[in-house]
Amino acid sequence: MTILLYIVFYLSLIAHICGAVLSLIYLKNGENRFLGSASRFNFIGALLLILGAFIRASIWHEVPLANATDFINLFLLMVSITGYVITRSERRRALLTFYMPPLALFCCLAGYTAIPDLSLAPKTLPSVFVGIHVVTAVLAYGLFYVASLTSIAYAFVARRLKQRATKGLVRKLPSLENLDRTLFLLISIGYPVFAITVLQGMYWAWYEQQLLSPQWWLDPKIFMSVLMLFFYGFTFHGRSMSKLRGPKLAYALFLFGVLLGCYLILKSTGFLPDLLMAPVQ
């Protein structure tokens, strides 16, 4: 079963990487068939990630949400599904050229961490509540990350139109108004999901105090969570009141997306310590 797990996992990574390559080929020749194939590879990769999670859970009889690879896999799954849903519209299909290559880089990171991680049993979660908390948090991360990639597309289209260059990829991408609506849609879903996640964390911290390290409040996840909540609250309400839209919204989401990506990489590779859980006596 472990061999099957590795096969399914790496096939999912290969599917995502193939989708990224096809999206880059589309950039060169503009043939829609490559973009359609990239979308299908993205979908297949997501299905294989789900299958791999089920296989891992059946081997160890634990929910696979404990180590770096499990975390990256869940993030990849959320980004894949979000990107697939957003690009189901023919008008938004070309956004895959901005979604798939960065996703392939995370696949390479997942492939690196998976070598030791997939053979290890997942840690037992303290409760089902914690599992739900992790899933909603990573869903919010995925929505925010796709929003940051969409903001890059917005900046690209805006720059090309300013230069009066309307040929090539810019003709395939959605209009600035459509991209602005897409950004608002992503943060409109991501912001309340993440607010619920933070409230879940606060409740868990109060209810399960004996499971937490005395320095739990110094954990980078706590700082990042509070920062994200304030930032996306600001962008959501600013966009709702039409005070923050267009280029301002796009650049803000891009910069914060870079910060989120760096945090995810550092956390997944173990460079950031985990102070949240108390050591086992």
Short mmCIF file of N, CA and C in Angstrom, two decimals, residues 61-210:
data_model
loop_
_atom_site.label_atom_id
_atom_site.label_comp_id
_atom_site.label_asym_id
_atom_site.label_seq_id
_atom_site.Cartn_x
_atom_site.Cartn_y
_atom_site.Cartn_z
N HIS A 61 -4.85 4.68 9.44
CA HIS A 61 -6.10 4.89 10.19
C HIS A 61 -6.06 6.20 10.98
N GLU A 62 -5.45 7.20 10.38
CA GLU A 62 -5.39 8.54 10.95
C GLU A 62 -5.65 9.55 9.84
N VAL A 63 -6.20 10.71 10.22
CA VAL A 63 -6.41 11.77 9.24
C VAL A 63 -5.05 12.37 8.86
N PRO A 64 -4.69 12.36 7.57
CA PRO A 64 -3.35 12.83 7.16
C PRO A 64 -3.26 14.35 7.10
N LEU A 65 -3.09 14.96 8.27
CA LEU A 65 -3.01 16.43 8.34
C LEU A 65 -1.89 16.88 9.28
N ALA A 66 -0.88 16.04 9.46
CA ALA A 66 0.06 16.31 10.55
C ALA A 66 1.44 16.82 10.12
N ASN A 67 1.97 16.38 8.98
CA ASN A 67 3.34 16.77 8.65
C ASN A 67 3.39 17.74 7.48
N ALA A 68 4.62 18.11 7.07
CA ALA A 68 4.79 19.12 6.03
C ALA A 68 4.16 18.70 4.71
N THR A 69 4.35 17.44 4.32
CA THR A 69 3.79 16.97 3.06
C THR A 69 2.27 16.99 3.07
N ASP A 70 1.67 16.56 4.19
CA ASP A 70 0.21 16.61 4.30
C ASP A 70 -0.29 18.04 4.14
N PHE A 71 0.39 18.98 4.77
CA PHE A 71 0.00 20.38 4.69
C PHE A 71 0.12 20.90 3.25
N ILE A 72 1.25 20.61 2.60
CA ILE A 72 1.45 21.09 1.23
C ILE A 72 0.44 20.44 0.29
N ASN A 73 0.18 19.13 0.49
CA ASN A 73 -0.80 18.45 -0.36
C ASN A 73 -2.17 19.09 -0.25
N LEU A 74 -2.58 19.41 0.97
CA LEU A 74 -3.88 20.05 1.17
C LEU A 74 -3.90 21.42 0.52
N PHE A 75 -2.81 22.15 0.65
CA PHE A 75 -2.72 23.47 0.01
C PHE A 75 -2.78 23.33 -1.51
N LEU A 76 -2.04 22.37 -2.07
CA LEU A 76 -2.08 22.13 -3.51
C LEU A 76 -3.50 21.79 -3.97
N LEU A 77 -4.18 20.97 -3.18
CA LEU A 77 -5.54 20.58 -3.52
C LEU A 77 -6.47 21.79 -3.53
N MET A 78 -6.37 22.63 -2.52
CA MET A 78 -7.24 23.82 -2.45
C MET A 78 -6.96 24.78 -3.60
N VAL A 79 -5.69 25.00 -3.91
CA VAL A 79 -5.34 25.89 -5.02
C VAL A 79 -5.80 25.29 -6.35
N SER A 80 -5.62 23.97 -6.52
CA SER A 80 -6.04 23.31 -7.76
C SER A 80 -7.53 23.44 -7.98
N ILE A 81 -8.31 23.14 -6.94
CA ILE A 81 -9.77 23.20 -7.06
C ILE A 81 -10.23 24.63 -7.31
N THR A 82 -9.66 25.58 -6.55
CA THR A 82 -10.05 26.99 -6.74
C THR A 82 -9.72 27.46 -8.14
N GLY A 83 -8.50 27.14 -8.61
CA GLY A 83 -8.11 27.53 -9.96
C GLY A 83 -8.97 26.89 -11.02
N TYR A 84 -9.33 25.62 -10.81
CA TYR A 84 -10.18 24.91 -11.78
C TYR A 84 -11.56 25.55 -11.86
N VAL A 85 -12.14 25.87 -10.71
CA VAL A 85 -13.47 26.49 -10.69
C VAL A 85 -13.45 27.86 -11.36
N ILE A 86 -12.43 28.66 -11.03
CA ILE A 86 -12.34 30.00 -11.60
C ILE A 86 -12.19 29.95 -13.12
N THR A 87 -11.42 29.00 -13.63
CA THR A 87 -11.13 28.95 -15.07
C THR A 87 -12.10 28.06 -15.84
N ARG A 88 -13.19 27.63 -15.20
CA ARG A 88 -14.20 26.87 -15.95
C ARG A 88 -14.83 27.74 -17.02
N SER A 89 -14.94 29.04 -16.75
CA SER A 89 -15.44 29.98 -17.74
C SER A 89 -14.41 30.12 -18.86
N GLU A 90 -14.87 30.04 -20.09
CA GLU A 90 -13.96 30.13 -21.24
C GLU A 90 -13.20 31.45 -21.24
N ARG A 91 -13.85 32.50 -20.78
CA ARG A 91 -13.22 33.81 -20.77
C ARG A 91 -12.06 33.88 -19.78
N ARG A 92 -12.12 33.07 -18.73
CA ARG A 92 -11.07 33.09 -17.72
C ARG A 92 -10.06 31.96 -17.89
N ARG A 93 -10.21 31.14 -18.91
CA ARG A 93 -9.36 29.97 -19.06
C ARG A 93 -7.88 30.33 -19.14
N ALA A 94 -7.57 31.45 -19.77
CA ALA A 94 -6.16 31.83 -19.94
C ALA A 94 -5.49 32.17 -18.61
N LEU A 95 -6.25 32.33 -17.54
CA LEU A 95 -5.64 32.58 -16.23
C LEU A 95 -4.82 31.38 -15.75
N LEU A 96 -5.04 30.23 -16.36
CA LEU A 96 -4.24 29.05 -16.02
C LEU A 96 -2.76 29.30 -16.26
N THR A 97 -2.43 30.18 -17.19
CA THR A 97 -1.02 30.48 -17.45
C THR A 97 -0.37 31.19 -16.26
N PHE A 98 -1.19 31.79 -15.40
CA PHE A 98 -0.68 32.42 -14.18
C PHE A 98 -0.81 31.50 -12.97
N TYR A 99 -1.74 30.54 -13.03
CA TYR A 99 -1.98 29.66 -11.89
C TYR A 99 -1.07 28.44 -11.88
N MET A 100 -0.86 27.82 -13.04
CA MET A 100 -0.22 26.51 -13.09
C MET A 100 1.28 26.53 -12.82
N PRO A 101 2.08 27.44 -13.40
CA PRO A 101 3.53 27.41 -13.11
C PRO A 101 3.88 27.56 -11.63
N PRO A 102 3.29 28.53 -10.88
CA PRO A 102 3.59 28.59 -9.45
C PRO A 102 3.15 27.33 -8.70
N LEU A 103 2.04 26.74 -9.15
CA LEU A 103 1.58 25.50 -8.53
C LEU A 103 2.59 24.38 -8.74
N ALA A 104 3.22 24.36 -9.91
CA ALA A 104 4.24 23.35 -10.19
C ALA A 104 5.45 23.50 -9.26
N LEU A 105 5.78 24.73 -8.89
CA LEU A 105 6.89 24.95 -7.95
C LEU A 105 6.56 24.37 -6.58
N PHE A 106 5.33 24.53 -6.13
CA PHE A 106 4.91 23.93 -4.87
C PHE A 106 4.91 22.41 -4.98
N CYS A 107 4.62 21.88 -6.17
CA CYS A 107 4.68 20.44 -6.38
C CYS A 107 6.10 19.93 -6.19
N CYS A 108 7.08 20.68 -6.68
CA CYS A 108 8.48 20.29 -6.49
C CYS A 108 8.83 20.28 -5.00
N LEU A 109 8.33 21.26 -4.26
CA LEU A 109 8.56 21.30 -2.82
C LEU A 109 7.91 20.10 -2.15
N ALA A 110 6.68 19.78 -2.57
CA ALA A 110 5.98 18.62 -2.01
C ALA A 110 6.73 17.33 -2.32
N GLY A 111 7.25 17.21 -3.53
CA GLY A 111 8.01 16.03 -3.90
C GLY A 111 9.25 15.84 -3.06
N TYR A 112 9.86 16.95 -2.66
CA TYR A 112 11.05 16.89 -1.82
C TYR A 112 10.70 16.45 -0.40
N THR A 113 9.68 17.06 0.19
CA THR A 113 9.32 16.72 1.57
C THR A 113 8.68 15.35 1.69
N ALA A 114 8.11 14.85 0.58
CA ALA A 114 7.38 13.58 0.64
C ALA A 114 8.28 12.36 0.79
N ILE A 115 9.53 12.48 0.40
CA ILE A 115 10.42 11.31 0.43
C ILE A 115 10.44 10.66 1.81
N PRO A 116 10.64 11.42 2.90
CA PRO A 116 10.56 10.76 4.22
C PRO A 116 9.14 10.78 4.81
N ASP A 117 8.35 11.81 4.51
CA ASP A 117 7.09 12.02 5.22
C ASP A 117 6.03 10.97 4.94
N LEU A 118 5.91 10.53 3.69
CA LEU A 118 4.82 9.62 3.34
C LEU A 118 4.98 8.25 3.98
N SER A 119 6.18 7.91 4.40
CA SER A 119 6.39 6.61 5.03
C SER A 119 6.18 6.66 6.54
N LEU A 120 5.91 7.86 7.07
CA LEU A 120 5.70 8.02 8.50
C LEU A 120 4.21 8.11 8.82
N ALA A 121 3.84 7.58 9.95
CA ALA A 121 2.44 7.64 10.38
C ALA A 121 2.07 9.08 10.75
N PRO A 122 0.89 9.54 10.32
CA PRO A 122 0.45 10.88 10.73
C PRO A 122 0.25 10.93 12.25
N LYS A 123 0.49 12.09 12.83
CA LYS A 123 0.24 12.28 14.25
C LYS A 123 -1.28 12.29 14.50
N THR A 124 -1.65 11.80 15.64
CA THR A 124 -3.06 11.80 16.00
C THR A 124 -3.50 13.22 16.34
N LEU A 125 -4.56 13.69 15.69
CA LEU A 125 -5.07 15.02 15.97
C LEU A 125 -5.80 15.01 17.31
N PRO A 126 -5.69 16.11 18.07
CA PRO A 126 -6.35 16.16 19.38
C PRO A 126 -7.86 15.95 19.31
N SER A 127 -8.49 16.40 18.20
CA SER A 127 -9.94 16.25 18.06
C SER A 127 -10.33 16.50 16.61
N VAL A 128 -11.56 16.13 16.27
CA VAL A 128 -12.08 16.41 14.94
C VAL A 128 -12.13 17.91 14.70
N PHE A 129 -12.39 18.65 15.76
CA PHE A 129 -12.45 20.10 15.67
C PHE A 129 -11.16 20.68 15.10
N VAL A 130 -10.02 20.13 15.53
CA VAL A 130 -8.73 20.62 15.05
C VAL A 130 -8.57 20.32 13.56
N GLY A 131 -9.04 19.14 13.13
CA GLY A 131 -8.98 18.80 11.71
C GLY A 131 -9.78 19.79 10.87
N ILE A 132 -10.98 20.14 11.33
CA ILE A 132 -11.80 21.11 10.62
C ILE A 132 -11.10 22.47 10.57
N HIS A 133 -10.49 22.83 11.68
CA HIS A 133 -9.75 24.10 11.77
C HIS A 133 -8.63 24.15 10.73
N VAL A 134 -7.88 23.07 10.61
CA VAL A 134 -6.77 23.02 9.65
C VAL A 134 -7.29 23.13 8.21
N VAL A 135 -8.36 22.40 7.91
CA VAL A 135 -8.91 22.40 6.55
C VAL A 135 -9.42 23.79 6.17
N THR A 136 -10.15 24.45 7.05
CA THR A 136 -10.66 25.78 6.73
C THR A 136 -9.52 26.80 6.60
N ALA A 137 -8.48 26.64 7.42
CA ALA A 137 -7.33 27.55 7.32
C ALA A 137 -6.65 27.41 5.96
N VAL A 138 -6.40 26.17 5.54
CA VAL A 138 -5.71 25.96 4.27
C VAL A 138 -6.60 26.35 3.09
N LEU A 139 -7.92 26.17 3.23
CA LEU A 139 -8.84 26.65 2.19
C LEU A 139 -8.70 28.15 2.03
N ALA A 140 -8.65 28.88 3.14
CA ALA A 140 -8.48 30.33 3.07
C ALA A 140 -7.14 30.69 2.45
N TYR A 141 -6.07 29.95 2.83
CA TYR A 141 -4.75 30.19 2.22
C TYR A 141 -4.82 30.00 0.70
N GLY A 142 -5.50 28.94 0.28
CA GLY A 142 -5.61 28.66 -1.15
C GLY A 142 -6.35 29.77 -1.89
N LEU A 143 -7.45 30.25 -1.32
CA LEU A 143 -8.22 31.33 -1.93
C LEU A 143 -7.38 32.61 -2.02
N PHE A 144 -6.67 32.91 -0.95
CA PHE A 144 -5.84 34.12 -0.94
C PHE A 144 -4.69 34.01 -1.94
N TYR A 145 -4.12 32.80 -2.05
CA TYR A 145 -2.99 32.63 -2.97
C TYR A 145 -3.44 32.76 -4.42
N VAL A 146 -4.59 32.17 -4.74
CA VAL A 146 -5.13 32.33 -6.10
C VAL A 146 -5.46 33.79 -6.37
N ALA A 147 -5.94 34.51 -5.36
CA ALA A 147 -6.22 35.93 -5.51
C ALA A 147 -4.93 36.69 -5.84
N SER A 148 -3.83 36.32 -5.19
CA SER A 148 -2.55 37.00 -5.45
C SER A 148 -2.07 36.73 -6.87
N LEU A 149 -2.27 35.49 -7.35
CA LEU A 149 -1.89 35.16 -8.73
C LEU A 149 -2.79 35.90 -9.73
N THR A 150 -4.07 36.04 -9.40
CA THR A 150 -4.99 36.79 -10.25
C THR A 150 -4.58 38.25 -10.31
N SER A 151 -4.07 38.76 -9.20
CA SER A 151 -3.62 40.16 -9.17
C SER A 151 -2.44 40.38 -10.12
N ILE A 152 -1.59 39.35 -10.29
CA ILE A 152 -0.49 39.46 -11.25
C ILE A 152 -1.06 39.58 -12.66
N ALA A 153 -2.09 38.79 -12.96
CA ALA A 153 -2.74 38.87 -14.27
C ALA A 153 -3.33 40.26 -14.48
N TYR A 154 -3.93 40.81 -13.43
CA TYR A 154 -4.51 42.16 -13.53
C TYR A 154 -3.42 43.18 -13.86
N ALA A 155 -2.30 43.11 -13.14
CA ALA A 155 -1.21 44.06 -13.37
C ALA A 155 -0.66 43.91 -14.79
N PHE A 156 -0.58 42.66 -15.27
CA PHE A 156 -0.07 42.41 -16.63
C PHE A 156 -0.99 43.05 -17.67
N VAL A 157 -2.29 42.81 -17.54
CA VAL A 157 -3.24 43.36 -18.51
C VAL A 157 -3.23 44.88 -18.46
N ALA A 158 -3.22 45.44 -17.24
CA ALA A 158 -3.23 46.90 -17.10
C ALA A 158 -1.99 47.52 -17.75
N ARG A 159 -0.85 46.89 -17.56
CA ARG A 159 0.40 47.42 -18.13
C ARG A 159 0.38 47.35 -19.65
N ARG A 160 -0.08 46.21 -20.18
CA ARG A 160 -0.12 46.05 -21.64
C ARG A 160 -1.09 47.03 -22.29
N LEU A 161 -2.23 47.25 -21.65
CA LEU A 161 -3.20 48.21 -22.19
C LEU A 161 -2.65 49.62 -22.14
N LYS A 162 -1.92 49.94 -21.08
CA LYS A 162 -1.31 51.27 -20.96
C LYS A 162 -0.29 51.50 -22.07
N GLN A 163 0.38 50.42 -22.48
CA GLN A 163 1.36 50.50 -23.56
C GLN A 163 0.71 50.36 -24.94
N ARG A 164 -0.64 50.23 -24.93
CA ARG A 164 -1.42 50.04 -26.16
C ARG A 164 -1.01 48.77 -26.91
N ALA A 165 -0.59 47.77 -26.15
CA ALA A 165 -0.23 46.47 -26.74
C ALA A 165 -1.39 45.51 -26.48
N THR A 166 -2.21 45.30 -27.46
CA THR A 166 -3.43 44.51 -27.28
C THR A 166 -3.38 43.17 -28.01
N LYS A 167 -2.20 42.74 -28.41
CA LYS A 167 -2.08 41.47 -29.11
C LYS A 167 -1.55 40.40 -28.15
N GLY A 168 -1.61 39.15 -28.59
CA GLY A 168 -1.07 38.06 -27.80
C GLY A 168 -1.95 37.67 -26.63
N LEU A 169 -1.30 37.38 -25.51
CA LEU A 169 -2.01 36.86 -24.34
C LEU A 169 -3.04 37.83 -23.79
N VAL A 170 -2.76 39.13 -23.87
CA VAL A 170 -3.68 40.10 -23.30
C VAL A 170 -5.07 40.00 -23.92
N ARG A 171 -5.15 39.55 -25.18
CA ARG A 171 -6.45 39.39 -25.83
C ARG A 171 -7.19 38.17 -25.31
N LYS A 172 -6.44 37.19 -24.79
CA LYS A 172 -7.06 35.97 -24.29
C LYS A 172 -7.52 36.11 -22.84
N LEU A 173 -6.92 37.03 -22.11
CA LEU A 173 -7.24 37.19 -20.70
C LEU A 173 -8.53 37.98 -20.51
N PRO A 174 -9.16 37.83 -19.35
CA PRO A 174 -10.38 38.61 -19.07
C PRO A 174 -10.10 40.11 -19.05
N SER A 175 -11.15 40.89 -19.15
CA SER A 175 -11.00 42.34 -19.06
C SER A 175 -10.61 42.74 -17.65
N LEU A 176 -10.15 43.97 -17.50
CA LEU A 176 -9.79 44.46 -16.17
C LEU A 176 -11.00 44.43 -15.23
N GLU A 177 -12.16 44.75 -15.74
CA GLU A 177 -13.37 44.71 -14.90
C GLU A 177 -13.67 43.29 -14.44
N ASN A 178 -13.50 42.33 -15.36
CA ASN A 178 -13.73 40.93 -15.01
C ASN A 178 -12.72 40.45 -13.98
N LEU A 179 -11.47 40.83 -14.14
CA LEU A 179 -10.43 40.44 -13.19
C LEU A 179 -10.68 41.07 -11.82
N ASP A 180 -11.13 42.31 -11.82
CA ASP A 180 -11.44 42.97 -10.56
C ASP A 180 -12.57 42.25 -9.83
N ARG A 181 -13.59 41.82 -10.58
CA ARG A 181 -14.70 41.07 -9.98
C ARG A 181 -14.22 39.71 -9.46
N THR A 182 -13.29 39.09 -10.19
CA THR A 182 -12.75 37.80 -9.76
C THR A 182 -11.97 37.95 -8.44
N LEU A 183 -11.17 39.01 -8.36
CA LEU A 183 -10.43 39.28 -7.12
C LEU A 183 -11.40 39.48 -5.95
N PHE A 184 -12.45 40.24 -6.18
CA PHE A 184 -13.40 40.50 -5.11
C PHE A 184 -14.14 39.22 -4.72
N LEU A 185 -14.44 38.37 -5.69
CA LEU A 185 -15.10 37.10 -5.39
C LEU A 185 -14.21 36.23 -4.50
N LEU A 186 -12.93 36.16 -4.81
CA LEU A 186 -12.01 35.33 -4.03
C LEU A 186 -11.86 35.82 -2.60
N ILE A 187 -11.72 37.13 -2.42
CA ILE A 187 -11.57 37.63 -1.05
C ILE A 187 -12.91 37.65 -0.32
N SER A 188 -14.02 37.71 -1.08
CA SER A 188 -15.34 37.66 -0.44
C SER A 188 -15.60 36.29 0.18
N ILE A 189 -15.03 35.25 -0.41
CA ILE A 189 -15.15 33.90 0.15
C ILE A 189 -14.05 33.65 1.18
N GLY A 190 -12.83 34.04 0.82
CA GLY A 190 -11.69 33.76 1.69
C GLY A 190 -11.73 34.48 3.01
N TYR A 191 -12.20 35.74 3.02
CA TYR A 191 -12.20 36.52 4.26
C TYR A 191 -13.10 35.91 5.33
N PRO A 192 -14.39 35.62 5.04
CA PRO A 192 -15.22 34.99 6.10
C PRO A 192 -14.74 33.60 6.49
N VAL A 193 -14.22 32.83 5.52
CA VAL A 193 -13.70 31.50 5.85
C VAL A 193 -12.54 31.63 6.83
N PHE A 194 -11.66 32.59 6.59
CA PHE A 194 -10.51 32.75 7.48
C PHE A 194 -10.92 33.33 8.83
N ALA A 195 -11.93 34.22 8.82
CA ALA A 195 -12.43 34.75 10.10
C ALA A 195 -12.99 33.62 10.96
N ILE A 196 -13.72 32.69 10.33
CA ILE A 196 -14.22 31.52 11.05
C ILE A 196 -13.07 30.67 11.58
N THR A 197 -12.02 30.54 10.76
CA THR A 197 -10.84 29.77 11.17
C THR A 197 -10.20 30.35 12.43
N VAL A 198 -10.04 31.67 12.43
CA VAL A 198 -9.43 32.34 13.59
C VAL A 198 -10.31 32.16 14.83
N LEU A 199 -11.62 32.28 14.67
CA LEU A 199 -12.53 32.09 15.80
C LEU A 199 -12.44 30.65 16.31
N GLN A 200 -12.33 29.69 15.39
CA GLN A 200 -12.15 28.30 15.80
C GLN A 200 -10.87 28.14 16.61
N GLY A 201 -9.78 28.77 16.16
CA GLY A 201 -8.52 28.69 16.87
C GLY A 201 -8.60 29.29 18.26
N MET A 202 -9.30 30.43 18.37
CA MET A 202 -9.45 31.07 19.67
C MET A 202 -10.23 30.17 20.63
N TYR A 203 -11.29 29.56 20.10
CA TYR A 203 -12.10 28.67 20.95
C TYR A 203 -11.28 27.46 21.40
N TRP A 204 -10.51 26.89 20.45
CA TRP A 204 -9.70 25.72 20.78
C TRP A 204 -8.63 26.07 21.82
N ALA A 205 -8.02 27.26 21.67
CA ALA A 205 -7.00 27.70 22.63
C ALA A 205 -7.60 27.84 24.03
N TRP A 206 -8.86 28.25 24.12
CA TRP A 206 -9.51 28.38 25.42
C TRP A 206 -9.95 27.03 25.97
N TYR A 207 -10.48 26.18 25.08
CA TYR A 207 -11.07 24.91 25.52
C TYR A 207 -10.02 23.85 25.83
N GLU A 208 -8.88 23.85 25.10
CA GLU A 208 -7.85 22.82 25.25
C GLU A 208 -6.55 23.44 25.75
N GLN A 209 -6.62 24.18 26.82
CA GLN A 209 -5.44 24.91 27.31
C GLN A 209 -4.31 23.98 27.70
N GLN A 210 -4.64 22.77 28.16
CA GLN A 210 -3.60 21.85 28.62
C GLN A 210 -2.77 21.30 27.46
#
